[in-house]
Short mmCIF file of C-alpha atoms and ligand atoms in Angstrom, two decimals:
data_model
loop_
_atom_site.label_atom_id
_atom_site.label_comp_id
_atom_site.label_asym_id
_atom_site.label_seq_id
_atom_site.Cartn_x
_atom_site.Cartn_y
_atom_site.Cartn_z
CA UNK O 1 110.38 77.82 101.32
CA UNK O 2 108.15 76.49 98.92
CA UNK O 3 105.78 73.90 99.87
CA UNK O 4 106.01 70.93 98.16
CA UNK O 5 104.20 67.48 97.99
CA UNK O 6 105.67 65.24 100.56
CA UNK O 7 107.14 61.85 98.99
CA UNK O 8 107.70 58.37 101.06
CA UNK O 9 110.14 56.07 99.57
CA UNK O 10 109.08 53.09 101.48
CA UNK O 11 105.62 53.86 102.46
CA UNK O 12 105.41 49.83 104.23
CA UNK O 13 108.25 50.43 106.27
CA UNK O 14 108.21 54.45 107.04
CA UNK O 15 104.47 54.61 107.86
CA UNK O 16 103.72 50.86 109.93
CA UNK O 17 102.02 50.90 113.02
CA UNK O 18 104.45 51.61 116.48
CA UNK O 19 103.12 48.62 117.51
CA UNK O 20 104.14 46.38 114.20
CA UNK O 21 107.01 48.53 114.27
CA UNK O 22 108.21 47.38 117.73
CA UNK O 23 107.49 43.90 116.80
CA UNK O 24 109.53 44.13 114.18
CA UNK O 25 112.37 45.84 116.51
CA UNK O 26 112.29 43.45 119.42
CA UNK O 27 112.42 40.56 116.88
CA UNK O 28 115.71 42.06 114.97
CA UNK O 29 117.01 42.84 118.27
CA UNK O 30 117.01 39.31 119.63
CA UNK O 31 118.43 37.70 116.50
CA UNK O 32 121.42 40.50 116.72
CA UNK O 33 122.17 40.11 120.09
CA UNK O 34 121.94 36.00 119.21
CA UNK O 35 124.60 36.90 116.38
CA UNK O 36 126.40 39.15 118.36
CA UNK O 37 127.04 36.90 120.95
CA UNK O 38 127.78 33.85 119.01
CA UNK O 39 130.70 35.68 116.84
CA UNK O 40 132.00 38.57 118.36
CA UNK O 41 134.37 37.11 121.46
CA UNK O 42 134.51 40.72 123.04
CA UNK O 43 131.07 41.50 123.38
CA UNK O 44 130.27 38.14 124.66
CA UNK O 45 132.59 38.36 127.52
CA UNK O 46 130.88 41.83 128.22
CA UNK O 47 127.67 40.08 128.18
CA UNK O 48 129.04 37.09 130.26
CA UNK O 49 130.53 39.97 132.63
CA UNK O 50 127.22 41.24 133.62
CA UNK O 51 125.00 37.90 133.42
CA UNK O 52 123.10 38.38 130.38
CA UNK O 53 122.82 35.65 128.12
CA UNK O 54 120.76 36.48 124.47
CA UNK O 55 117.93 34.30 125.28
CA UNK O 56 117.43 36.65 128.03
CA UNK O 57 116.57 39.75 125.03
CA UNK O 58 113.20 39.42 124.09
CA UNK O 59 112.09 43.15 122.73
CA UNK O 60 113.28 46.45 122.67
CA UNK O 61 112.26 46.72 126.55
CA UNK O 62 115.24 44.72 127.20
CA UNK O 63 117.75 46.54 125.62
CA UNK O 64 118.59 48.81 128.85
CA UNK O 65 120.43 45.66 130.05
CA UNK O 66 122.97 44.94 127.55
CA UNK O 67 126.24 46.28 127.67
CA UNK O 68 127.36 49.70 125.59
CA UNK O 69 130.01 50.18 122.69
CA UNK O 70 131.88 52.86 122.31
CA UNK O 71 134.50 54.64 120.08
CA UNK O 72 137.24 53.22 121.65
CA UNK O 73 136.65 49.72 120.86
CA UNK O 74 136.57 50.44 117.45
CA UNK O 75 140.12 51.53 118.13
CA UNK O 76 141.11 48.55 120.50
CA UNK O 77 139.76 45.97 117.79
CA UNK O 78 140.66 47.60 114.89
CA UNK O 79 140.28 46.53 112.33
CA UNK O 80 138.53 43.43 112.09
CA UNK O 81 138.12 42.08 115.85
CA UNK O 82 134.31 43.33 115.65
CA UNK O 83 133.09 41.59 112.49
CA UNK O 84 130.31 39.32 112.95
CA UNK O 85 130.71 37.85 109.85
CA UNK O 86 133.83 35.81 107.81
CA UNK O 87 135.94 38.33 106.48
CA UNK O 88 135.29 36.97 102.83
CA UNK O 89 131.77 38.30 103.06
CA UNK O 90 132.69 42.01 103.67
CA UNK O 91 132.50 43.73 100.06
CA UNK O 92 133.07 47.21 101.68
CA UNK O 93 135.61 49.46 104.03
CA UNK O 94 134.56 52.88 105.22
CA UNK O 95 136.31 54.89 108.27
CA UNK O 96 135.62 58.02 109.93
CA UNK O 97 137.29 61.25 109.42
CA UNK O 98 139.42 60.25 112.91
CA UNK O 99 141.15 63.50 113.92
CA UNK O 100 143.07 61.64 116.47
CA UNK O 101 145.31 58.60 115.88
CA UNK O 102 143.90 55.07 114.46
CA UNK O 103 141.30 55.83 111.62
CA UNK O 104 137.64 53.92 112.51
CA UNK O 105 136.60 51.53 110.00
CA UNK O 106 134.12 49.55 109.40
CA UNK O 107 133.18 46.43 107.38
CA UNK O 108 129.70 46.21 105.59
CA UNK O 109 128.53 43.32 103.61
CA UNK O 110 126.51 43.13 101.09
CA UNK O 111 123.42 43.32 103.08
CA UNK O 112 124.68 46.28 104.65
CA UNK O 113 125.59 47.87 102.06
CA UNK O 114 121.76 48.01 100.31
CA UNK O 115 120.59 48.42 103.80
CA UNK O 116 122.40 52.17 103.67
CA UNK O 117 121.55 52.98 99.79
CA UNK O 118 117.91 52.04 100.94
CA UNK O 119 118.00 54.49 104.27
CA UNK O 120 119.67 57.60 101.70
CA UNK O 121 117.11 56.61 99.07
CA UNK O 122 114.04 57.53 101.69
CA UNK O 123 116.52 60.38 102.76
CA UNK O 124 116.67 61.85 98.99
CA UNK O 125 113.53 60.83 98.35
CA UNK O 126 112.11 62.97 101.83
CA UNK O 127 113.74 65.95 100.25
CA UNK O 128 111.86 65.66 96.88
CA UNK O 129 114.28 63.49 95.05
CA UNK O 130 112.59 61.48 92.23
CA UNK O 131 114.39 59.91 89.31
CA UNK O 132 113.95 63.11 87.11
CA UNK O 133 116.29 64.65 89.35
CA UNK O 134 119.90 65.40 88.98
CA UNK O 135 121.76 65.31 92.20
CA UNK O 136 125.13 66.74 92.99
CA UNK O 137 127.04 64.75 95.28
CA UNK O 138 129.93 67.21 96.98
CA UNK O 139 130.57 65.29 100.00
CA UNK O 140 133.89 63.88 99.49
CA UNK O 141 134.20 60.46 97.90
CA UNK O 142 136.37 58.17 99.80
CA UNK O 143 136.64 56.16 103.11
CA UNK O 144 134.16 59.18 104.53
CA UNK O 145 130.75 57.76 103.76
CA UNK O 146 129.01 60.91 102.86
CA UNK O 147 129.99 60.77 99.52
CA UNK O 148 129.29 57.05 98.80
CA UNK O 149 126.07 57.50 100.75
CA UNK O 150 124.45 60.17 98.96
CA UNK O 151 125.79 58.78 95.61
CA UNK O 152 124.45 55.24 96.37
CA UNK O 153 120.96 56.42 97.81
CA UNK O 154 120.40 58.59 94.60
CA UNK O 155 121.37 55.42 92.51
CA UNK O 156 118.83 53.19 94.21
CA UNK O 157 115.80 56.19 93.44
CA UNK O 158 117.78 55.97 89.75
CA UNK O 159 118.33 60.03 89.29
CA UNK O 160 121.32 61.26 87.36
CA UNK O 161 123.96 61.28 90.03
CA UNK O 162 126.85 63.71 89.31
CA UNK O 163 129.98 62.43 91.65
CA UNK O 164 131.92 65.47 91.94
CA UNK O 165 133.00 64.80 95.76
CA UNK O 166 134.14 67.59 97.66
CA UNK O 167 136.47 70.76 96.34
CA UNK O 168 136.91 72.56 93.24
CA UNK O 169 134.41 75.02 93.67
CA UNK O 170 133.80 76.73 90.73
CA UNK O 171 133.95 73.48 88.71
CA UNK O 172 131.28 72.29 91.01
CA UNK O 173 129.23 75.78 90.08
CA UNK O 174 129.73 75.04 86.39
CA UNK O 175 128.48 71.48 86.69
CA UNK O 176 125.52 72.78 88.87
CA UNK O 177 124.49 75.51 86.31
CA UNK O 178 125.21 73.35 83.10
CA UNK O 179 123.81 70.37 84.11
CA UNK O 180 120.99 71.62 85.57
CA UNK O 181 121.02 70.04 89.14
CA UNK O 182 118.32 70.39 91.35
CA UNK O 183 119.47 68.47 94.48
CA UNK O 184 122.84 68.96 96.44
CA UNK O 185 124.84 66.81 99.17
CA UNK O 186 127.43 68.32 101.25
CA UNK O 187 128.18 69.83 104.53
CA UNK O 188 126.44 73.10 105.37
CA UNK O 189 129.64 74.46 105.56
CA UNK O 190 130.74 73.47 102.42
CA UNK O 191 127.27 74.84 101.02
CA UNK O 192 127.78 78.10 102.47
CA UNK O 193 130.92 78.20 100.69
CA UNK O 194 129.26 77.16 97.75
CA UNK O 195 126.53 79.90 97.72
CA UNK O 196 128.96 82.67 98.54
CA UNK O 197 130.73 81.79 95.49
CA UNK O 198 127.66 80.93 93.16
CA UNK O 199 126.84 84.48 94.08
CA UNK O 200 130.53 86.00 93.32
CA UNK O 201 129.89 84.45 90.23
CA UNK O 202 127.09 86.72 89.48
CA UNK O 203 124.42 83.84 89.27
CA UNK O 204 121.24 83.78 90.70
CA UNK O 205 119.89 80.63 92.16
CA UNK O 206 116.38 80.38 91.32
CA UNK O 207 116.84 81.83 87.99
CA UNK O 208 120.44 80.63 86.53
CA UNK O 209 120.68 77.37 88.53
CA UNK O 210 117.69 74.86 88.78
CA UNK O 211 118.13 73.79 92.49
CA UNK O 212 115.47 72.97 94.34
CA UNK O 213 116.84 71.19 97.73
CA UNK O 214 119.66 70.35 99.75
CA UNK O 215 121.10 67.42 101.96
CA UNK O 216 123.30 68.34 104.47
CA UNK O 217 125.00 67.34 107.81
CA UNK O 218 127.75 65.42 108.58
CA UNK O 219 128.54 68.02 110.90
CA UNK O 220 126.30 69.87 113.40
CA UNK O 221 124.41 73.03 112.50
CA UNK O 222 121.94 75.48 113.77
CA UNK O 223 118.11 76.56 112.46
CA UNK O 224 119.57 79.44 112.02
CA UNK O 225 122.11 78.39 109.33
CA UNK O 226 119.22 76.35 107.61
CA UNK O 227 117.20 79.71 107.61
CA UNK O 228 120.15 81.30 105.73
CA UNK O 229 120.96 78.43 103.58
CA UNK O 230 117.79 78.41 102.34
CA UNK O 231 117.91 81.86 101.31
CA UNK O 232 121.22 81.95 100.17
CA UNK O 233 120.36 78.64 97.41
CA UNK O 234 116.93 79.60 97.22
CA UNK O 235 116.22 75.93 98.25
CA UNK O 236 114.74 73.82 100.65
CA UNK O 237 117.68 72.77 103.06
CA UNK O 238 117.79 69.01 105.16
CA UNK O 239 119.43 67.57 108.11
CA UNK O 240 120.43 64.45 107.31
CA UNK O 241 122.08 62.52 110.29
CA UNK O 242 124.59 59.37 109.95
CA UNK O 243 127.68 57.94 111.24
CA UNK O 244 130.22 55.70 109.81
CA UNK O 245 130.12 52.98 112.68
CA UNK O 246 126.22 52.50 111.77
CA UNK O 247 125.86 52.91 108.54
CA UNK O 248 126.77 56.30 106.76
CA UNK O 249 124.83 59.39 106.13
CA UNK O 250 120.89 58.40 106.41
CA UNK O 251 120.35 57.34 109.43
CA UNK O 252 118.39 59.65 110.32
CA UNK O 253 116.80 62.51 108.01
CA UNK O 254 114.69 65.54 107.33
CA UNK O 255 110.88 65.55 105.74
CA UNK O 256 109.79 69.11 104.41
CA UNK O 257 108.41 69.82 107.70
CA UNK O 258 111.97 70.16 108.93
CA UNK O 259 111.01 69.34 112.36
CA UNK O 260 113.65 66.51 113.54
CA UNK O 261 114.81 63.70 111.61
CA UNK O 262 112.84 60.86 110.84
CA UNK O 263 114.88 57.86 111.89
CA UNK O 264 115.21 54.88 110.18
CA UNK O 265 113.56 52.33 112.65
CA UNK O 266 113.13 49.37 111.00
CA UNK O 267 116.90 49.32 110.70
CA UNK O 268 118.24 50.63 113.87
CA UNK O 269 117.05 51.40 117.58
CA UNK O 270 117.53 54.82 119.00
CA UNK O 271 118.07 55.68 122.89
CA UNK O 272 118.35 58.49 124.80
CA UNK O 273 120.77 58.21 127.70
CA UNK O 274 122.07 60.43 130.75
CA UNK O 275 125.97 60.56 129.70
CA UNK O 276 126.98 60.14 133.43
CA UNK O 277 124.93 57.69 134.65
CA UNK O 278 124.52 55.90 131.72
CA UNK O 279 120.10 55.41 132.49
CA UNK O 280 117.63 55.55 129.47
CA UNK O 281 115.88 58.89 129.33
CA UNK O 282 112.37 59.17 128.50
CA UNK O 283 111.32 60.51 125.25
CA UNK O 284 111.56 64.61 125.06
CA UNK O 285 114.61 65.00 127.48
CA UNK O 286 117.77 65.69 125.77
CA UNK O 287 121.14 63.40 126.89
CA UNK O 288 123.46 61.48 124.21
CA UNK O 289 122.05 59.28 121.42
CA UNK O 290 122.88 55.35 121.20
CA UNK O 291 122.23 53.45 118.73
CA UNK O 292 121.73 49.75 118.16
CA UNK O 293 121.56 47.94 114.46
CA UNK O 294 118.97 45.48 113.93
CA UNK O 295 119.67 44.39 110.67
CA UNK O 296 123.50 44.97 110.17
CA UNK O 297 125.83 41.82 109.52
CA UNK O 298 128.90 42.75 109.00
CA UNK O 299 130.01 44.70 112.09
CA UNK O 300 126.94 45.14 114.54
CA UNK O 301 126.54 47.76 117.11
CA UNK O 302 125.07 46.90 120.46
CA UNK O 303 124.16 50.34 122.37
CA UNK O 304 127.05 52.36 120.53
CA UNK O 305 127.37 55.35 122.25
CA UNK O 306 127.44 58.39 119.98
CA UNK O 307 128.73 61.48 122.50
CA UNK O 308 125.84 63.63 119.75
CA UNK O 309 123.43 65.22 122.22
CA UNK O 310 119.85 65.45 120.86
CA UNK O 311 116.36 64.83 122.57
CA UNK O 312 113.93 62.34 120.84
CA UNK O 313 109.85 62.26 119.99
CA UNK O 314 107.35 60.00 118.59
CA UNK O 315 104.69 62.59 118.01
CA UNK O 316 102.94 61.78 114.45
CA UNK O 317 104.46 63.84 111.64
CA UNK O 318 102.46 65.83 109.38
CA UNK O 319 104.11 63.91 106.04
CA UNK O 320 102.52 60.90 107.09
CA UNK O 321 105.83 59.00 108.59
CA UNK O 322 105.11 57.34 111.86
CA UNK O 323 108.83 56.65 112.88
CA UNK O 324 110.34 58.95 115.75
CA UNK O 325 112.48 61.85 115.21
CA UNK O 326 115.58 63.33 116.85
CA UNK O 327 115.87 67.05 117.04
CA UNK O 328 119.08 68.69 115.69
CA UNK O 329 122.14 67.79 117.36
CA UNK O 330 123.16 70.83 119.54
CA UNK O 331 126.59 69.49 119.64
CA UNK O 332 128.88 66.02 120.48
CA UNK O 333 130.01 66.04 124.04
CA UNK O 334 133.41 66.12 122.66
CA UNK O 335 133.05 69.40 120.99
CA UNK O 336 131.63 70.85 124.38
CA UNK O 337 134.07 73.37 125.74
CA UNK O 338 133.88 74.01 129.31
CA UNK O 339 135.17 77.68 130.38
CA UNK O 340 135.05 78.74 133.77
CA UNK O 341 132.94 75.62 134.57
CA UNK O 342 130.25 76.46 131.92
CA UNK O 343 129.57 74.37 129.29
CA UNK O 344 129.64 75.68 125.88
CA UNK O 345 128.50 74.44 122.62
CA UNK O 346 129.70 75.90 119.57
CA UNK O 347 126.18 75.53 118.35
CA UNK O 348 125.11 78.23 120.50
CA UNK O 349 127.01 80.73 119.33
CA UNK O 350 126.43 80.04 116.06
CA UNK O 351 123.02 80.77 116.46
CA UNK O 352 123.77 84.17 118.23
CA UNK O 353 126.51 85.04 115.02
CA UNK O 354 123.55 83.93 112.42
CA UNK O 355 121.54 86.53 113.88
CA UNK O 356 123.91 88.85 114.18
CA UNK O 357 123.70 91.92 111.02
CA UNK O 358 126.88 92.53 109.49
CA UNK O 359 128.99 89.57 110.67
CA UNK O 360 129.22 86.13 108.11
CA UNK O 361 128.45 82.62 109.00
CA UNK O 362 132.41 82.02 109.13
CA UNK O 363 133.74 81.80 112.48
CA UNK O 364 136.17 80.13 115.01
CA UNK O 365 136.57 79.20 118.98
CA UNK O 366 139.61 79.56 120.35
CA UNK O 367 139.99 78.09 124.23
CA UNK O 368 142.98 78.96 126.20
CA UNK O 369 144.53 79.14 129.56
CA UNK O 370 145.67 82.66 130.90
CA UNK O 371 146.46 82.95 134.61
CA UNK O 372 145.26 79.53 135.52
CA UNK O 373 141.66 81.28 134.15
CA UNK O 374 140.09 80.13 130.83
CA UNK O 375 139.52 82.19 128.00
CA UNK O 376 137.38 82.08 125.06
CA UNK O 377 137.86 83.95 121.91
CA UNK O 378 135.33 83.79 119.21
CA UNK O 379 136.78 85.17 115.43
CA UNK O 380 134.07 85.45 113.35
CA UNK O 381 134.01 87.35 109.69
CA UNK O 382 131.96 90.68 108.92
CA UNK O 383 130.38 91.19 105.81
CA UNK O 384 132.22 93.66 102.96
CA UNK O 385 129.21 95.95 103.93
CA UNK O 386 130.09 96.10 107.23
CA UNK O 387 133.81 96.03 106.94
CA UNK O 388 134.13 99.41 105.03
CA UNK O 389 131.99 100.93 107.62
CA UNK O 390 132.78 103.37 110.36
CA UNK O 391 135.10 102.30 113.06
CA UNK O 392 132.57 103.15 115.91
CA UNK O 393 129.41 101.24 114.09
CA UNK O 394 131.97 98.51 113.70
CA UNK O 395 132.78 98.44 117.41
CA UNK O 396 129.03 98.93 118.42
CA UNK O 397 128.80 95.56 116.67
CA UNK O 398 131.30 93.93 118.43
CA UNK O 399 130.18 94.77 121.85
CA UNK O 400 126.46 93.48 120.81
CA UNK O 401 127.76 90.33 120.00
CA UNK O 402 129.70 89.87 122.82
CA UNK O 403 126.81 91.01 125.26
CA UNK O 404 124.78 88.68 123.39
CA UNK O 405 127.15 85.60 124.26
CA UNK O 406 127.11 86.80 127.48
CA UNK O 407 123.49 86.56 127.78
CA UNK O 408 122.56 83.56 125.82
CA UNK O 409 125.86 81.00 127.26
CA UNK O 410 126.77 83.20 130.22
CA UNK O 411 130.38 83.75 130.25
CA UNK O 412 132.57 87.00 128.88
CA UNK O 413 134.13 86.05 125.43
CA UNK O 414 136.90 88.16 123.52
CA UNK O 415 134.79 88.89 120.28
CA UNK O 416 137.08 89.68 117.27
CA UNK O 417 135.81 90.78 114.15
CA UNK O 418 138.10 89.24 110.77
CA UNK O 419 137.99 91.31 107.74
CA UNK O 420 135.88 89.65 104.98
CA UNK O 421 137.13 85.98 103.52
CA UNK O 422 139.69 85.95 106.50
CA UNK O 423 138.61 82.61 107.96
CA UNK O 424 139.77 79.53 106.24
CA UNK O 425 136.81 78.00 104.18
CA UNK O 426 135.71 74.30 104.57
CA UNK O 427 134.84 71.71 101.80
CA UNK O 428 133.95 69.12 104.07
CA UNK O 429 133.37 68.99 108.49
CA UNK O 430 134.27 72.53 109.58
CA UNK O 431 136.53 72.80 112.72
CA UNK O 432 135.04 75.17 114.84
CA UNK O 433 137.02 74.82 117.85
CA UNK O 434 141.04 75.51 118.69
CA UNK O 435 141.52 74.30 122.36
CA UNK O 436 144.66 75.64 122.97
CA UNK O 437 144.19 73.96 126.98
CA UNK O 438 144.79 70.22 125.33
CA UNK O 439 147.95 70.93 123.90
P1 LIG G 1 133.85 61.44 112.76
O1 LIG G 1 133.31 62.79 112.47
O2 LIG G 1 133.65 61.00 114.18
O3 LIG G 1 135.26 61.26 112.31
P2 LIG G 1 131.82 60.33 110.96
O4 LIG G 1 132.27 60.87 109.67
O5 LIG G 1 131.24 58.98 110.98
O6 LIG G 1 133.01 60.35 111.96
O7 LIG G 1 130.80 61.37 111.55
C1 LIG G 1 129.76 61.07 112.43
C2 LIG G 1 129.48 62.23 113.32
O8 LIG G 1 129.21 63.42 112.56
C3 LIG G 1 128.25 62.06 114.16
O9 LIG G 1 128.49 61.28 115.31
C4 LIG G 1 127.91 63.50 114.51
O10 LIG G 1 128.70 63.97 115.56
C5 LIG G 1 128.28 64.25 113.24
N1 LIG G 1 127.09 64.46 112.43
C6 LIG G 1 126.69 63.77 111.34
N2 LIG G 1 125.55 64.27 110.82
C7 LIG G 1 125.21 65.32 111.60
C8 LIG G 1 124.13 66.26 111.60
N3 LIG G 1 123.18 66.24 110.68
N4 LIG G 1 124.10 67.17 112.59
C9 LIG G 1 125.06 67.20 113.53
N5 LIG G 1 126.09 66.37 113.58
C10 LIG G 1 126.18 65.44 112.63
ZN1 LIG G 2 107.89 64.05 108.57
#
């Protein structure tokens, strides 16, 4: 895509030294485990549990002895238990999409809240956003923070924000062409949806719509959908990483190298552990993400345990940030299927249907149990070219892609082809997976 100038937001805090910057870190650490400890009666008897008092946290070294957080105590202390902070201070509620009983919420104050509009400001602003911009915010709107996050982040940079949250497709076209916008948020799903349509529509991004860039995540993805996002919008297409329990969208983000997310250091501390044993990784070796807030106040995390699986590196970036990136998220360790005792992420298949002629970025895994033996079926849509083609070119496809599977994750797959706009479309996270084992 085209190469454009790369712009910092917060040039102080994106570009310090590592060593100021872990200064800063061990300091932020010590006053939130102080906090912590002080006003949230469950952690502190986790602490107590294992002997560690906060005066025994004195820098980012240290962290590897505190105790984790995960999901489910977001559940067991719903919905206030966790705050750090008198209730009357929190000016904000946002939960997770929860698929599964209890919603997750969380409580931000003030603080908090400009603490996230400041990390989606650098996002926006990594992605070319200025405030002669006009960004189109299709995440949805509501107790999901992508919507709030990407509106609030444009605020703060003070482009024209256009807060159409998720759905209504060809509305959202119309806006997009007569308003001229030149930056979208949503989930790559949702943009594929969006660019199938704009091109239904007979428009042609580059010369009837004015976009330049896109935001996306939310949900994982693959280079390979970037590749073909980028050519579908004619745009330059981000990762941008977040999660509701640490802030929203932001966290983490894309520069125009595209070559991991830049995370947000001054504001939170990223780990890489082994999911089994639970031991910090080194930097480079992929295990599952935790993250610790330095500067939250509402509801800290201490070592929240994200199930995302990413690797993570401090090498210098060519845009001039010095803060360590995390490479794509291949996939969350509770979207990991495991058939016949080999793991499979939805990612990689993705990446073997993107590359795939003839077949569209629209697909579904279905995991079942037949004769005590797992099976794996992956649906996935051709193209109208493809689909009024001959019945043996048609097959010819089908057995590539499954031999391809078989090479790339190693197990036999059923591979059926849908006829074209067969799969249901999605205008916010995509489900990917049907696990017809858990039911
Ligand atoms: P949930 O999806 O758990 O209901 P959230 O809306 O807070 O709750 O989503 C956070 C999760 O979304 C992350 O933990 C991660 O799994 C996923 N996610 C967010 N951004 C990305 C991204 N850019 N790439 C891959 N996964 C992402
Ligand atoms: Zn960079």
């Amino acid at each position: 895509m085209s190469k454009r100038a790369h712009l910092i937001y917060n040039p102080e805090k994106e570009c310090m030294s590592r060593d100021e910057l872990h200064a800063l870190q061990s300091s932020r650490l010590a006053e939130t485990v102080r906090r912590e400890y002080e006003c949230v009666p469950m952690y502190r008897a986790r602490m107590d549990e294992k002997g560690i008092r906060p005066e025994d946290i004195h820098g980012v070294e240290d962290l590897q002895y505190l105790p984790f957080m995960e999901k489910t105590d977001l559940r067991d202390y719903y919905p206030f238990e966790l705050l750090a902070c008198p209730r009357s201070e929190i000016v904000r509620i946002q939960g997770s999409s929860g698929t599964t009983g209890k919603p997750i919420v969380s409580g931000y104050t003030r603080n908090d809240v400009d603490v996230w509009s400041e990390m989606m400001a650098r996002t926006l602003t990594a992605a070319g956003c200025t405030k002669d911009d006009t960004v189109q915010v299709a995440y949805g709107l509501g107790l999901f923070t992508g919507g709030f996050g990407a509106y609030q982040g444009a605020d703060r940079i003070g482009a024209m924000v256009v807060p159409m949250s998720s759905g209504n497709t060809q509305r959202q076209i119309m806006m997009m062409k007569d308003l001229g916008v030149t930056l979208l948020c949503c989930t790559p799903s949702y943009a594929t949806f969006l660019g199938e349509t704009i091109r239904e529509m007979g428009l042609v991004p580059g010369k009837d719509l004015k976009l330049k860039a896109g935001c996306f995540g939310a949900e994982p993805w693959t280079e390979e959908m970037r590749v073909h996002l980028e050519e579908l919008l004619g745009i330059d297409a981000c990762d941008i990483y977040g999660l509701t329990e640490i802030a929203g969208p932001g966290v983490a983000f894309n520069c125009l190298e595209k070559n991991g997310m830049h995370i947000n250091e001054d504001h939170v501390i990223a780990e890489i552990i082994d999911p089994a044993t639970g031991k910090q990784l080194p930097y480079g070796e992929k295990g599952e993400l935790v993250f610790t807030t330095i500067t939250k106040t509402g509801m800290p995390m201490i070592r929240y345990r994200t199930h995302d699986i990413c690797s993570l590196t401090d090498e210098r970036c060519a845009c001039g940030r010095t803060t360590a990136r995390m490479s794509r998220i291949t996939g969350r360790t509770d979207d990991m299927l495991i058939i016949r005792g080999v793991n499979v992420f939805p990612s990689q298949i993705e990446t073997v249907l993107i590359r795939t002629q003839g077949v569209a970025p629209h697909y579904m895994l279905i995991a079942d149990r037949v004769n005590h033996s797992d099976t794996l079926e992956v649906q996935v849509e051709m193209t109208e070219d493809m689909f009024s083609d001959t019945v043996a070119h048609i097959e010819n496809v089908r057995r590539y892609i499954t031999e391809q599977i078989k090479s790339v994750v190693g197990i036999s797959t059923k591979v059926t082809l849908m006829a074209p706009k067969a799969m249901p479309r999605s205008e916010g996270k995509a489900k990917r997976v049907i696990d017809n084992r858990k039911l």
